[in-house]
GROMACS .gro file of C-alpha atoms in nm:
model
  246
    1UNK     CA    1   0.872  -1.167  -2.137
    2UNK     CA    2   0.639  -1.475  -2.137
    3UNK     CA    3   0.384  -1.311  -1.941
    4UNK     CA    4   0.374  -1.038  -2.174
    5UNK     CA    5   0.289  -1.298  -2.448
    6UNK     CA    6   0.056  -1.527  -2.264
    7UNK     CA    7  -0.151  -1.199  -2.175
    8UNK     CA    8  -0.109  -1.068  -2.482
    9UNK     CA    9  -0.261  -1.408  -2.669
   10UNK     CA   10  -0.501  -1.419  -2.405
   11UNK     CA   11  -0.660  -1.057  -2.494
   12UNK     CA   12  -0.625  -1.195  -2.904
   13UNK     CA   13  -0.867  -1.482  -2.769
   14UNK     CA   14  -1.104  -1.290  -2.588
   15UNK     CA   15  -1.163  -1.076  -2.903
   16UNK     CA   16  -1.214  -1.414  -3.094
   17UNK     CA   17  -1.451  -1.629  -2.878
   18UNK     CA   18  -1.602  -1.285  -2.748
   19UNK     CA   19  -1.606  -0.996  -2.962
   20UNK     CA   20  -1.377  -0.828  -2.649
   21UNK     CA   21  -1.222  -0.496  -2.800
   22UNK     CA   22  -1.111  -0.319  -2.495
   23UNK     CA   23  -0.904  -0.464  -2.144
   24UNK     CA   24  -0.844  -0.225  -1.813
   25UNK     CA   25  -0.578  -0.242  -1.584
   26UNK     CA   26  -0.382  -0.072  -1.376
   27UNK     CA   27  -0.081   0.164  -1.512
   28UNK     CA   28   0.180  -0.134  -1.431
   29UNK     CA   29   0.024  -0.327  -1.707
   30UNK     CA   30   0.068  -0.083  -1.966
   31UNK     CA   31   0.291  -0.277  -2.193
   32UNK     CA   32   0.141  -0.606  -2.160
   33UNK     CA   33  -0.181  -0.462  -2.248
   34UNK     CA   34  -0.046  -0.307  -2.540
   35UNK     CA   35   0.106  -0.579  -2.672
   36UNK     CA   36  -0.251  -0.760  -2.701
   37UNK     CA   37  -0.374  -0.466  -2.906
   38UNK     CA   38  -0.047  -0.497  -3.169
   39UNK     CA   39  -0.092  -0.877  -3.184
   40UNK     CA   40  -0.494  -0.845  -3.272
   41UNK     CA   41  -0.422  -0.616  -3.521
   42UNK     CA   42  -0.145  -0.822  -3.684
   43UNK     CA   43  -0.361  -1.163  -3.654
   44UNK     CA   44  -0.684  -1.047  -3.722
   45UNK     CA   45  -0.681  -0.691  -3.852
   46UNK     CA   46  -0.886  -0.611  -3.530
   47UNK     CA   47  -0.875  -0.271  -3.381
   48UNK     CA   48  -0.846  -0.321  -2.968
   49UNK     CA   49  -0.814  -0.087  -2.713
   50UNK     CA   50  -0.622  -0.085  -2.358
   51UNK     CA   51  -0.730   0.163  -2.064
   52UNK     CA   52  -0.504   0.241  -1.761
   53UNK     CA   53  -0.587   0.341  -1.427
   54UNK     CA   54  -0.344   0.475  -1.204
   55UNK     CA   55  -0.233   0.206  -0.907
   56UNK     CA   56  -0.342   0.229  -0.554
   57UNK     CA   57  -0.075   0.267  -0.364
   58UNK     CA   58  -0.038   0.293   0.052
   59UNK     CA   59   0.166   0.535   0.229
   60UNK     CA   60   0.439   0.348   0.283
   61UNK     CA   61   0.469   0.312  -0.116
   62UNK     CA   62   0.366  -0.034  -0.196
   63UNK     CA   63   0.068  -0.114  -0.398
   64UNK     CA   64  -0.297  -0.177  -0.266
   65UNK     CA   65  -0.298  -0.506  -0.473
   66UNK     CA   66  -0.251  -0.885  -0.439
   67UNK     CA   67   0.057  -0.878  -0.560
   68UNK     CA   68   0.146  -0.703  -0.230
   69UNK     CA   69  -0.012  -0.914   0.014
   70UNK     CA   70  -0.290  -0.697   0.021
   71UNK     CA   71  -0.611  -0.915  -0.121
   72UNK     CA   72  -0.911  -1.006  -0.012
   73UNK     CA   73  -1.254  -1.166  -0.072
   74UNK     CA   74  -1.549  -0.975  -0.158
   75UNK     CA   75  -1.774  -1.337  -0.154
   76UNK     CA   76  -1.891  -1.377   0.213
   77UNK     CA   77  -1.790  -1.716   0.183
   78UNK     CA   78  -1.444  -1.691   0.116
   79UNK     CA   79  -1.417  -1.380   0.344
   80UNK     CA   80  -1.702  -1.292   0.646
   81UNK     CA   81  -1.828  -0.979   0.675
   82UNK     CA   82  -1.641  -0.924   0.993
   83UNK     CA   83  -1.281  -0.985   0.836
   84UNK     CA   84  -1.378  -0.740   0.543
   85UNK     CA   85  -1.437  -0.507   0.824
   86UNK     CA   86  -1.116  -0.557   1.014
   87UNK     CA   87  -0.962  -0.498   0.712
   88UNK     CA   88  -1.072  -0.122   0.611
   89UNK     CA   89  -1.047  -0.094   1.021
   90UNK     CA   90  -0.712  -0.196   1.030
   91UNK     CA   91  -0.580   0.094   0.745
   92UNK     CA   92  -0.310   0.338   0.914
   93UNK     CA   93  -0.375   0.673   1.004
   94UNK     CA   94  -0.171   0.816   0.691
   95UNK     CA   95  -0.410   0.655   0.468
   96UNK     CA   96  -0.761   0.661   0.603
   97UNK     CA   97  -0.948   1.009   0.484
   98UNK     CA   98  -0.737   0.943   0.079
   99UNK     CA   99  -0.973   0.572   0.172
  100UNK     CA  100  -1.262   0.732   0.222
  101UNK     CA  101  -1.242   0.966  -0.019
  102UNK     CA  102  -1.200   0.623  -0.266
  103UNK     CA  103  -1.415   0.386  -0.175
  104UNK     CA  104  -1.664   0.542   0.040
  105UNK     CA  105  -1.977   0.713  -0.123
  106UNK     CA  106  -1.979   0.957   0.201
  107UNK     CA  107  -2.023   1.352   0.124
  108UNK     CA  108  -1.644   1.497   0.130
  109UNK     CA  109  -1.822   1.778   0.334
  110UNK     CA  110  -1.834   1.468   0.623
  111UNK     CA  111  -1.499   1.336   0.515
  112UNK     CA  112  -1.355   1.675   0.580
  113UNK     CA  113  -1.474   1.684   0.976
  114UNK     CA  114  -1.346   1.338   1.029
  115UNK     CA  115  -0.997   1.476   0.837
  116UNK     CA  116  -0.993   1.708   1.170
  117UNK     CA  117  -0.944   1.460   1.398
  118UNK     CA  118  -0.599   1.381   1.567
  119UNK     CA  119  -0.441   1.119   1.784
  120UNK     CA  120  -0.648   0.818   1.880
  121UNK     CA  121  -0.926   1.026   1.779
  122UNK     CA  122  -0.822   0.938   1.416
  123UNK     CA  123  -0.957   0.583   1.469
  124UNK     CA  124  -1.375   0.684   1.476
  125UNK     CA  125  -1.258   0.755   1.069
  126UNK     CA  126  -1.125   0.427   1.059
  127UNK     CA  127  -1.419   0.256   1.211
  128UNK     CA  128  -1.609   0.517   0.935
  129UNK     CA  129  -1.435   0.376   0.674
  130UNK     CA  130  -1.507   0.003   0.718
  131UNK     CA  131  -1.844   0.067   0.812
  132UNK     CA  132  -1.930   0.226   0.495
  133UNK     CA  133  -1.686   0.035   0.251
  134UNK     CA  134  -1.896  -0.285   0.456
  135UNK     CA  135  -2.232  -0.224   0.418
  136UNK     CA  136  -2.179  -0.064   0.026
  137UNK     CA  137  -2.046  -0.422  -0.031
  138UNK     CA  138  -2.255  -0.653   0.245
  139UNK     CA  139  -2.561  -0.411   0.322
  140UNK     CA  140  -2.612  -0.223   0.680
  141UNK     CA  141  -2.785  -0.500   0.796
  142UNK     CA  142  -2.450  -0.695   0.927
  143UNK     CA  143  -2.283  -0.380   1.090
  144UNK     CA  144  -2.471  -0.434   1.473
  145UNK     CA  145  -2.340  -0.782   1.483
  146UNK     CA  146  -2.004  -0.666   1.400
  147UNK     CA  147  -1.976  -0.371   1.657
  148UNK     CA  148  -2.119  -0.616   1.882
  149UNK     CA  149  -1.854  -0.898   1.810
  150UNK     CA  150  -1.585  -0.614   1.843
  151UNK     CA  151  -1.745  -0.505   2.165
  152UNK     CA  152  -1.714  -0.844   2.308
  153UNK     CA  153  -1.406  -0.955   2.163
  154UNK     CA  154  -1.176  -0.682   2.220
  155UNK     CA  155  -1.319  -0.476   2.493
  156UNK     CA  156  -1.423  -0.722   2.759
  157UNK     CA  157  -1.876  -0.671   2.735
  158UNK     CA  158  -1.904  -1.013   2.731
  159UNK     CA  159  -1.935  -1.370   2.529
  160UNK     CA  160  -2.063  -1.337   2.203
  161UNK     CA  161  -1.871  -1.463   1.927
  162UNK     CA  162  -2.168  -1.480   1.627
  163UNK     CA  163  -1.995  -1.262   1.372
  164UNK     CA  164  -1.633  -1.450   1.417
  165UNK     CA  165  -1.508  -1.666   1.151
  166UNK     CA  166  -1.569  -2.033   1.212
  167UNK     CA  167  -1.475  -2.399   1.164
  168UNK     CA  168  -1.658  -2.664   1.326
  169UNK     CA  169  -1.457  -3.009   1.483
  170UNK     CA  170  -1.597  -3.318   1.591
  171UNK     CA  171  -1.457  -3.550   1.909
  172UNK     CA  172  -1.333  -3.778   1.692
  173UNK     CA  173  -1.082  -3.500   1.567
  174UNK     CA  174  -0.965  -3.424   1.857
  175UNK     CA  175  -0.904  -3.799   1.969
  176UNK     CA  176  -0.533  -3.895   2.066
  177UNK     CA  177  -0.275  -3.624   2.031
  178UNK     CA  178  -0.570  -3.371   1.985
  179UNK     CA  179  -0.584  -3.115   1.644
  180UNK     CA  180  -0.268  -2.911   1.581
  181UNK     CA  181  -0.316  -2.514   1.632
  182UNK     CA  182  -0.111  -2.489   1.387
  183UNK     CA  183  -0.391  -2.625   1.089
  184UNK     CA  184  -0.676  -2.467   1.309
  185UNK     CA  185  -0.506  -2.160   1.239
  186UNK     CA  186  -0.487  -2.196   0.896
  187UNK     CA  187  -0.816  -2.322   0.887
  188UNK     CA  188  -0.992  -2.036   0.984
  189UNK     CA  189  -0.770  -1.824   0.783
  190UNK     CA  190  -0.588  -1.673   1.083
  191UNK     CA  191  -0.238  -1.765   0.917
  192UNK     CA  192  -0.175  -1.768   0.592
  193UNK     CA  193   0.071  -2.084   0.613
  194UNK     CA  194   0.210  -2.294   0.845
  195UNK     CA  195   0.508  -2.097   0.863
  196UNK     CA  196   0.309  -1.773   0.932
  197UNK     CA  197   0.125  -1.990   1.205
  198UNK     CA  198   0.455  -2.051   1.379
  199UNK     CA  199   0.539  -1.710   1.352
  200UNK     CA  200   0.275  -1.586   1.535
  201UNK     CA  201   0.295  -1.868   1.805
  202UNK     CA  202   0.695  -1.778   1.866
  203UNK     CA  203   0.605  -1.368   1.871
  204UNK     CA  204   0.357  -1.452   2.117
  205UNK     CA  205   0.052  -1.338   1.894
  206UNK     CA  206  -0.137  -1.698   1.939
  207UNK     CA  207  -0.409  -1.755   2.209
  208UNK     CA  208  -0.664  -2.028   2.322
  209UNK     CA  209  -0.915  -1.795   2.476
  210UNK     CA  210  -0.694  -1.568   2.687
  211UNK     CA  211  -0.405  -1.796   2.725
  212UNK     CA  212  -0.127  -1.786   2.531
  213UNK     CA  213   0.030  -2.065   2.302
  214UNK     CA  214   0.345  -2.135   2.355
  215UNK     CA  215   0.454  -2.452   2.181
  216UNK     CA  216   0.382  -2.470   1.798
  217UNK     CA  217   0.314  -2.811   1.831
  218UNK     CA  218   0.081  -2.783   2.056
  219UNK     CA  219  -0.284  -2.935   1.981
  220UNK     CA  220  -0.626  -2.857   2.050
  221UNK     CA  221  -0.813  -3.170   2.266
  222UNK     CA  222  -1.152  -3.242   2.469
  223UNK     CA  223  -1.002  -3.060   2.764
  224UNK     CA  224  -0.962  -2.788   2.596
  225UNK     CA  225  -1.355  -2.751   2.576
  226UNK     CA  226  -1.362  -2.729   2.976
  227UNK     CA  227  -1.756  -2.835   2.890
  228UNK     CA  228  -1.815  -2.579   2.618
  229UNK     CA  229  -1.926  -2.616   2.272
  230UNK     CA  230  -1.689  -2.359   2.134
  231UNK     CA  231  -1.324  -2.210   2.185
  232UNK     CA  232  -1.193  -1.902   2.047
  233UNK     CA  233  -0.866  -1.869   1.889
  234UNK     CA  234  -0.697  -1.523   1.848
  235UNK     CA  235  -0.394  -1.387   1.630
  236UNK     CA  236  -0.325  -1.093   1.733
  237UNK     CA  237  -0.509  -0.828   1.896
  238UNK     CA  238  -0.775  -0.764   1.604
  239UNK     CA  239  -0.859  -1.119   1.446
  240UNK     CA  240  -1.051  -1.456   1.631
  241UNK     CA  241  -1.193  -1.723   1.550
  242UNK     CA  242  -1.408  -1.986   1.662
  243UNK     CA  243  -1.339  -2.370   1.635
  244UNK     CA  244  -1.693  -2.524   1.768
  245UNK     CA  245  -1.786  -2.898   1.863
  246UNK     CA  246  -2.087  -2.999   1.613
   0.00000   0.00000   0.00000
């Protein structure tokens, strides 16, 4: 009930400082829209309007929303291009061609072949889908350095780790007891709270390069470095990140 006021007096104030006459929103917000146009009218004889949309939703029912765990940055610098991309990549195979078919620009003519494919083939759509949802919102330009990152990462070509997420530690920090994995983690926006952290340390999702970790206390020290500049921190098999000695 208070929300439904406090958005309803906000849309009577963006019609006052702004001359704002109509708000969108998704079909869930139906009646707290509404209630913005009734209190206009009854405060200041304005006429407002409210337009739905219908929500997003996934296969598995919930909404595509942040409400649902599922937002994300589109500002590089709250989100790399490379985690944008893991996230279209990372869709399931129920909802991938209804994805492209939203928020892709691609001819359904194309959509329609890739809509053919089966099994683990199903997966070129999904690397399709963030490719194009990418570069519409980053440009083309970043796309090599992410296949390449992938490449390396996940499917053993080699060392490069340019397009991975990054935080940067000096020696000082890593003095004494070392830097906790667990605030590294969080850091580089592997976890999305310490208690997330430890869950993925305990299901055995965690790694220092290759090697998993098992304590969730554990802490990240000189030694570590075995000479390097950088280490690479994993959740899971998709995301990394780099911590890196400036």
């Amino acid at each position: 009930f208070n929300y439904m006021i406090l958005q309803a007096y906000d849309f009577l104030e963006l019609y006052r400082r702004y001359n704002a006459i109509l708000q969108l929103g998704g079909s869930d917000q139906w009646g707290n829209m509404i209630s913005g146009t009734e209190l206009g009218r009854r405060c200041e004889g304005a006429q407002l309007f409210a337009l739905t949309a219908p929500l997003i939703t996934k296969s598995d029912g919930t909404k595509m929303g942040k409400t649902a765990g599922g937002a994300i940055w589109l500002n590089a610098d709250k989100l790399s291009e490379y985690d944008y991309w893991q996230f279209w990549r990372n869709t399931s195979d129920e909802d991938v061609i209804r994805f492209l078919k939203l928020f892709t620009e691609l001819p359904l003519e194309e959509i329609s072949k890739l809509e053919k494919l089966e099994g683990s083939a199903i997966n070129q759509a999904k690397v399709v889908l963030a490719d194009e949802a990418t570069a519409m919102l980053h440009g083309r330009d970043c796309l090599a350095q992410i296949h390449e990152t992938v490449e390396n990462m996940f499917k053993g070509a080699g060392e490069s780790t340019d397009g991975l997420p990054r935080i940067f530690v000096s020696e000082s920090d890593l003095e004494g007891d070392g830097k906790r994995f667990l605030d590294l983690f969080l850091e580089l926006e592997l976890a999305t709270s310490k208690k997330d952290a430890r869950r993925l340390i305990s299901g055995g999702g965690a790694k220092l390069g290759n090697e998993k970790i098992q304590d969730e206390n554990a802490a990240l020290t000189m030694a570590d470095f075995d000479g390097k500049t950088e280490v690479v921190l994993r959740a899971g098999k998709k995301r990394a990140g780099v911590v890196e000695l400036k």
